[in-house]
mmCIF file of C-alpha atoms in Angstrom:
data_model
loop_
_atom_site.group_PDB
_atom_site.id
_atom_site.type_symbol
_atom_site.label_atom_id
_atom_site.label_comp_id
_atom_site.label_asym_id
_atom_site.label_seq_id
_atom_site.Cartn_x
_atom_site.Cartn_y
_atom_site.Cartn_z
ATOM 1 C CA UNK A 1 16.815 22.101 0.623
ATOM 2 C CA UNK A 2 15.311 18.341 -0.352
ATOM 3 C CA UNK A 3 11.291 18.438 -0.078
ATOM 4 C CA UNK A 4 8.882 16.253 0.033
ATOM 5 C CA UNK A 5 5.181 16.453 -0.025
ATOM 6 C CA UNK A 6 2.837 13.636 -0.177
ATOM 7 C CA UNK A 7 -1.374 14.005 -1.017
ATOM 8 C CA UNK A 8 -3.612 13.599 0.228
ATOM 9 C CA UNK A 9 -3.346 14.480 3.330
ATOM 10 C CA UNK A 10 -5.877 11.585 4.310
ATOM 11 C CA UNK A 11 -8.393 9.267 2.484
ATOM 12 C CA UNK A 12 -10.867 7.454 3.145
ATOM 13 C CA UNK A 13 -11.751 4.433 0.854
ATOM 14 C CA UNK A 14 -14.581 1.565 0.580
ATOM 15 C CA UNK A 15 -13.022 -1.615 1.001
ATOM 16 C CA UNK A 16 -12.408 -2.868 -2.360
ATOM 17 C CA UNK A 17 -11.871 0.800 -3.449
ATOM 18 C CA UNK A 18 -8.738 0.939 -5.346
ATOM 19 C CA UNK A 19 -6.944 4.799 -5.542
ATOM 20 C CA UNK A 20 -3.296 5.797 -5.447
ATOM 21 C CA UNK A 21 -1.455 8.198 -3.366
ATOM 22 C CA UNK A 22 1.319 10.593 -4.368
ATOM 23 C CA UNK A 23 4.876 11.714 -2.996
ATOM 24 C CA UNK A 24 6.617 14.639 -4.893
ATOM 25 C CA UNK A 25 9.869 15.889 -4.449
ATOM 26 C CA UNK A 26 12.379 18.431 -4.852
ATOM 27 C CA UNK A 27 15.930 17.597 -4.435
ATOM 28 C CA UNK A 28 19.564 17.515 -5.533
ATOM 29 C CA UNK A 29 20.497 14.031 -7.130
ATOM 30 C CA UNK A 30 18.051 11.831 -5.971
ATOM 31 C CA UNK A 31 19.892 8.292 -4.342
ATOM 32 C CA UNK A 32 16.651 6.522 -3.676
ATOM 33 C CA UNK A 33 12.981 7.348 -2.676
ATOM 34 C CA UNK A 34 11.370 4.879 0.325
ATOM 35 C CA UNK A 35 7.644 3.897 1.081
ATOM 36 C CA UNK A 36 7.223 3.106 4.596
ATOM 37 C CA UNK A 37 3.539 2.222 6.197
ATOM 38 C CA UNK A 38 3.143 3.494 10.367
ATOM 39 C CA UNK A 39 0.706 2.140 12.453
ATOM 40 C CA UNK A 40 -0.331 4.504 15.190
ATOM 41 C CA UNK A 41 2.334 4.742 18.038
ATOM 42 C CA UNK A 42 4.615 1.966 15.981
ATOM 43 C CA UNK A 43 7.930 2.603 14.134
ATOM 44 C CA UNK A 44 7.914 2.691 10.710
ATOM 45 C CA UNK A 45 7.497 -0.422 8.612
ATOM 46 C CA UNK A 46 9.887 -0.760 5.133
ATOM 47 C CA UNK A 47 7.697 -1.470 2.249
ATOM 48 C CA UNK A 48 9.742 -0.948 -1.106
ATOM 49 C CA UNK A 49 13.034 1.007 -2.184
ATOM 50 C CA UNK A 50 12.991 2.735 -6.168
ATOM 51 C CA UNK A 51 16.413 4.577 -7.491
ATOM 52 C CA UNK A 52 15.374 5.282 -10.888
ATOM 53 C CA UNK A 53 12.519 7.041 -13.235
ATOM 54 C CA UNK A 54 10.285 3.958 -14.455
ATOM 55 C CA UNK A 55 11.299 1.313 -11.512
ATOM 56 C CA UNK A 56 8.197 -0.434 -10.168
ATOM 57 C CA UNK A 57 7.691 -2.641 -7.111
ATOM 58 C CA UNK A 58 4.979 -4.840 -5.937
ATOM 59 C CA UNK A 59 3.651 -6.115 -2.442
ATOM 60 C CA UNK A 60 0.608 -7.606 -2.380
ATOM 61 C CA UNK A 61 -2.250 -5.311 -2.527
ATOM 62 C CA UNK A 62 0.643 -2.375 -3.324
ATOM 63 C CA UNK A 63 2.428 -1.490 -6.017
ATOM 64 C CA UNK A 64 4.946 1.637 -6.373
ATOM 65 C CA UNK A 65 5.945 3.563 -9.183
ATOM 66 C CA UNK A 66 8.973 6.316 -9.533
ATOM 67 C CA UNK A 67 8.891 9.061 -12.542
ATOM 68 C CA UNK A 68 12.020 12.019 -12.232
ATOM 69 C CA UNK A 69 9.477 14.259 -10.345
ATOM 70 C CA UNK A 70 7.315 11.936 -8.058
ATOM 71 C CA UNK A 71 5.969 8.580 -6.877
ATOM 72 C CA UNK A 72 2.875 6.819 -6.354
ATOM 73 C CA UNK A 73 1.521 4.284 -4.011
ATOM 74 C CA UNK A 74 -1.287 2.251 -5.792
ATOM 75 C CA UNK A 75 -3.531 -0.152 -3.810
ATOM 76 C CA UNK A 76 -5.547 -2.305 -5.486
ATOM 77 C CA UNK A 77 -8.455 -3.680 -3.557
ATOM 78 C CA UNK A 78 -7.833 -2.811 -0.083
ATOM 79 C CA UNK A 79 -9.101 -4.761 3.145
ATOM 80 C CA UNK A 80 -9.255 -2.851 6.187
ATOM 81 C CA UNK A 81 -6.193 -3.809 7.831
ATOM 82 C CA UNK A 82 -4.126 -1.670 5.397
ATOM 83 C CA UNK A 83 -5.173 1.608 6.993
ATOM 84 C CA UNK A 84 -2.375 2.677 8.149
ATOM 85 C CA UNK A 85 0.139 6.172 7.415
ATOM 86 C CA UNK A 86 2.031 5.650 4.739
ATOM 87 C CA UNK A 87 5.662 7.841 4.835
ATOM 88 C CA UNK A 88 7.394 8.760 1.193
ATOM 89 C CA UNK A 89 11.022 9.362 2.021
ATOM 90 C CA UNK A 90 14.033 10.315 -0.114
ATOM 91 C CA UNK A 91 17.535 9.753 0.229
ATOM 92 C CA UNK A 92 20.127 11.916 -0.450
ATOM 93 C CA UNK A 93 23.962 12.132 0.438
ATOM 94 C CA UNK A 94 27.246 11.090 -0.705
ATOM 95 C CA UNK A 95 27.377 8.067 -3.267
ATOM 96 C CA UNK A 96 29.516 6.368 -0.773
ATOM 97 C CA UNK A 97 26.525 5.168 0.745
ATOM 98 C CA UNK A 98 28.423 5.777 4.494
ATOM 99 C CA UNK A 99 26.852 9.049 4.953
ATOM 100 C CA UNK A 100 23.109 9.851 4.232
ATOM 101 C CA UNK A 101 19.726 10.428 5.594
ATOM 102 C CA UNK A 102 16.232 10.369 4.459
ATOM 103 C CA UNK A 103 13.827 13.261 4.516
ATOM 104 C CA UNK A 104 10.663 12.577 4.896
ATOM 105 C CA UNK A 105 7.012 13.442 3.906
ATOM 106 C CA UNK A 106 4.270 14.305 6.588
ATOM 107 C CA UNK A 107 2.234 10.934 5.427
ATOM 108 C CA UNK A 108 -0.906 10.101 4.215
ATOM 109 C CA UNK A 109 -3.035 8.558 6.623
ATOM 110 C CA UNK A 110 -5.197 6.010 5.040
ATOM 111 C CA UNK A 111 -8.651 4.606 6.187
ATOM 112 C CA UNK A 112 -10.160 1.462 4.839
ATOM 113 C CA UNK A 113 -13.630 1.195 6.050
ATOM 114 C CA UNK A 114 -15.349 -2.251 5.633
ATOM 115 C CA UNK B 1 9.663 -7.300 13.828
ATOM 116 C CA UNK B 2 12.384 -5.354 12.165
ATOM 117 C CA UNK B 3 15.540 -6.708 14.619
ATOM 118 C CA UNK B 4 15.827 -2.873 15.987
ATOM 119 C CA UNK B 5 15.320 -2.504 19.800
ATOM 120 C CA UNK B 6 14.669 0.599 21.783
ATOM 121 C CA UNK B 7 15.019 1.248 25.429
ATOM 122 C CA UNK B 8 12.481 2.283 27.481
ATOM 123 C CA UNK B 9 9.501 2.066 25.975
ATOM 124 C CA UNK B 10 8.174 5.399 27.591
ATOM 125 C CA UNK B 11 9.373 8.158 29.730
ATOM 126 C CA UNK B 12 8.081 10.631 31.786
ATOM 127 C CA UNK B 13 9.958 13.413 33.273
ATOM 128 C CA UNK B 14 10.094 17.148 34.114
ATOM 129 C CA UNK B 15 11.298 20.021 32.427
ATOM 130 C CA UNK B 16 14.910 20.702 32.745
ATOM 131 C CA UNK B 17 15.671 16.916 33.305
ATOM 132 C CA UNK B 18 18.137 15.123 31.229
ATOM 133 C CA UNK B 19 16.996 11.792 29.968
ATOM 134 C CA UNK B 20 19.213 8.966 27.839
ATOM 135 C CA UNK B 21 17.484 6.715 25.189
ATOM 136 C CA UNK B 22 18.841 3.748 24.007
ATOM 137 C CA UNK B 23 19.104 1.491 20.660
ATOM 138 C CA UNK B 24 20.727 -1.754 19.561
ATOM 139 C CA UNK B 25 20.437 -2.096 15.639
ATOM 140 C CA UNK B 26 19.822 -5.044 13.689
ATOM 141 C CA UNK B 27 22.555 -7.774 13.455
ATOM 142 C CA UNK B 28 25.167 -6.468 11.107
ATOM 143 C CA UNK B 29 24.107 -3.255 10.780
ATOM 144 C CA UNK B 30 27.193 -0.742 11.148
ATOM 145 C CA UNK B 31 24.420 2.232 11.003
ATOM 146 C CA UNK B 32 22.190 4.020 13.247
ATOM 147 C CA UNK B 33 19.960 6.837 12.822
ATOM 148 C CA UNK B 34 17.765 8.755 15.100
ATOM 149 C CA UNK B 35 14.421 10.596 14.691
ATOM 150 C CA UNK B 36 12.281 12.617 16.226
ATOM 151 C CA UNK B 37 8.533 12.555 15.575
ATOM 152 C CA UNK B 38 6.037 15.064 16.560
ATOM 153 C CA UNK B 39 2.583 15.620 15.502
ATOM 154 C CA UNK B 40 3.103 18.774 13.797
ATOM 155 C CA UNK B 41 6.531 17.911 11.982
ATOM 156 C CA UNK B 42 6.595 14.810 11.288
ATOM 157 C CA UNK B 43 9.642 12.368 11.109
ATOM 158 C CA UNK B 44 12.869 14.422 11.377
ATOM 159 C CA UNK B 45 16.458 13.119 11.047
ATOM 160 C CA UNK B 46 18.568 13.950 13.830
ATOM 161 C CA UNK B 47 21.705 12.386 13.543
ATOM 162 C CA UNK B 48 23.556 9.370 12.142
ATOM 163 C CA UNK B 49 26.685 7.216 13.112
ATOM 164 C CA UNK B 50 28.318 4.909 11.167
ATOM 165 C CA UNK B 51 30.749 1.890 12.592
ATOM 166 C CA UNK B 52 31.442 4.638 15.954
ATOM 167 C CA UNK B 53 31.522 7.944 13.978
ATOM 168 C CA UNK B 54 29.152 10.800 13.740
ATOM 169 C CA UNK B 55 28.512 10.958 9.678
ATOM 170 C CA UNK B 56 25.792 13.603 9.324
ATOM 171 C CA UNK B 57 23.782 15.465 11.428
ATOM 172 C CA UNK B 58 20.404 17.018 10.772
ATOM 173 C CA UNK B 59 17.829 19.118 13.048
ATOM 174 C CA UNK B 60 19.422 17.875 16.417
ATOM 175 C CA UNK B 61 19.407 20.771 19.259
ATOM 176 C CA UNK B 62 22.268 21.486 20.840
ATOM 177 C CA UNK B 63 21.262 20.158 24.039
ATOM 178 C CA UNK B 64 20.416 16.273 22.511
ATOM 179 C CA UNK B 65 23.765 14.696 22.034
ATOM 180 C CA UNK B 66 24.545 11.167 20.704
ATOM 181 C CA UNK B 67 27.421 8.344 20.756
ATOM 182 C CA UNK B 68 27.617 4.780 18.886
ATOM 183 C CA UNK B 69 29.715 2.477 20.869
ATOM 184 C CA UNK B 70 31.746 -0.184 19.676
ATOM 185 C CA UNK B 71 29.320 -3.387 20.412
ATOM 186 C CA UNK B 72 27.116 -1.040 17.797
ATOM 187 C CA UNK B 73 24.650 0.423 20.426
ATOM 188 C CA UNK B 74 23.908 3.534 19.974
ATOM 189 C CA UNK B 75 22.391 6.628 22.626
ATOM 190 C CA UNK B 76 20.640 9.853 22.713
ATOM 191 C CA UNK B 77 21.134 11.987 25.334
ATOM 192 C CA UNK B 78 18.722 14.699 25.527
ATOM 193 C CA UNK B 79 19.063 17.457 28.350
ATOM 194 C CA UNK B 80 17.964 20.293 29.522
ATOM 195 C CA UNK B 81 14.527 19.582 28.822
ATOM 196 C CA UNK B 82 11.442 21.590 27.312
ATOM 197 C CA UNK B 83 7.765 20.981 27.084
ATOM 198 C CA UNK B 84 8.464 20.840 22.988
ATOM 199 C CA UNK B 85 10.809 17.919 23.426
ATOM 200 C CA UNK B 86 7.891 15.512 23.715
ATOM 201 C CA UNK B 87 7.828 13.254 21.047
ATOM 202 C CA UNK B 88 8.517 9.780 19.807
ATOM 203 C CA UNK B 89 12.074 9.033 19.233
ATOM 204 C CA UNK B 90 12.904 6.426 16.804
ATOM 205 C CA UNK B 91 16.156 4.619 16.145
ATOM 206 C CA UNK B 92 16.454 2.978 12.815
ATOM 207 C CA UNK B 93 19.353 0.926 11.679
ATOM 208 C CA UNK B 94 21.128 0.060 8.332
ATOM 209 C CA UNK B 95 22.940 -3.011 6.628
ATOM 210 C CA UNK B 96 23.955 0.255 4.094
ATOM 211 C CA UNK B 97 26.375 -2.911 1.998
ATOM 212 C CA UNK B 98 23.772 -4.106 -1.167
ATOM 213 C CA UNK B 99 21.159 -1.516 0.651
ATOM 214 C CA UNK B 100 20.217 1.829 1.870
ATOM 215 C CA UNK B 101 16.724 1.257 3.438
ATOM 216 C CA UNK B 102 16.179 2.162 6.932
ATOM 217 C CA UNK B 103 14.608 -0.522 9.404
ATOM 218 C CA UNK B 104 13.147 1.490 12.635
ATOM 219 C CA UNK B 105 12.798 0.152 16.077
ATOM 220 C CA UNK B 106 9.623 0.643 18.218
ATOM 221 C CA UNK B 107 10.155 3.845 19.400
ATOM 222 C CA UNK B 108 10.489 5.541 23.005
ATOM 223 C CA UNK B 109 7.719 7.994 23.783
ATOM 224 C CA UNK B 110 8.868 11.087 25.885
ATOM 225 C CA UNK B 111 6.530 13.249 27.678
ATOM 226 C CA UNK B 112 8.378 16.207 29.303
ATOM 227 C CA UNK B 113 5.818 17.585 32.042
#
């Protein structure tokens, strides 16, 4: 069964304060791990897409990274209107691409205090 | 705004009740997912439908049921319903062409009481 755990569980961080969070997972033939960010009571928000070990992508004040085990979620100076819960999810399915879903972590819910 | 809209925003009803949520995906997008999040499980993958047909299901009850029509809409019919159905549904769509990622619509929050 495809798992995913992300840590911390929450943090708390200075504005300014730069730190990284992490998503591991567990699962057959990965097809494409996800980084969403939730704001409370919203849907989630797409932030980047990696398929293979060694991919990085950049938004901003985030950048994520992908090794064959897990990925992190580095932000670099954050303001306070990037606390938020940020979802890891993986994809896995068919390589048609018709017929998947994405199993997600439980989050880490991030707080950027001024 | 990710183009994904969800019908109603919030429901209230009573145990036993059966209630239908609806979703209209993003222009172009022949797929739908639902979810179902809860405090204590997090975002979980019910089921998905591609272009009209059901193409993989996850940790849907047997009472929640869904269709995709063929203007792309897509609905969740959930019935028979428990205290421990309460939860925010989500409906995300995808183009699933030169991508696989998952836009998600606001969400409908359902209280069973």
């Amino acid at each position: 069964e495809d798992q995913v755990t992300q840590s911390p569980e929450a943090l708390r961080l200075q504005e300014g304060e730069s730190s990284s969070l992490n998503c591991s997972y567990t699962v057959s033939g990965l097809r494409g791990l996800f980084w969403y960010r939730q704001d409370p009571g919203k849907g989630p928000e797409f932030l980047f897409t990696l398929y293979s070990a060694g991919e990085e992508k950049e938004k901003e004040r985030l950048k994520a990274t992908l090794t064959k085990k897990e990925s992190f979620l580095h932000i670099t100076a954050p303001k306070p209107e990037d606390s938020a819960t940020y979802l890891c999810a993986v994809r896995t399915g068919n390589s048609g691409g018709s017929n998947y879903k994405l199993t997600f972590g439980k989050g880490t819910l991030l707080t950027v205090n001024p | 705004d990710s183009g994904v809209t969800q019908t109603p925003k919030h429901l209230i009803t009573a145990t036993g009740q059966r209630v239908t949520l609806r979703c209209s995906p993003r222009s172009g997008d022949l797929s739908v997912y639902w979810y179902q999040q809860s405090l204590d499980q997090g975002l979980q993958f019910l089921i998905q439908y591609y272009n009209g047909e059901e193409r993989a299901k996850g940790n849907i009850l047997e009472r929640f049921s869904a269709q995709q029509f063929p203007d792309l809409h897509s609905e969740l019919n959930l019935s028979s319903l428990e205290l421990g159905d309460s939860a925010l549904y989500f409906c995300a769509s995808s183009p699933l062409t030169t991508s696989y990622e998952q836009y998600f619509g606001p969400g409908t929050r359902l209280t069973v009481t």
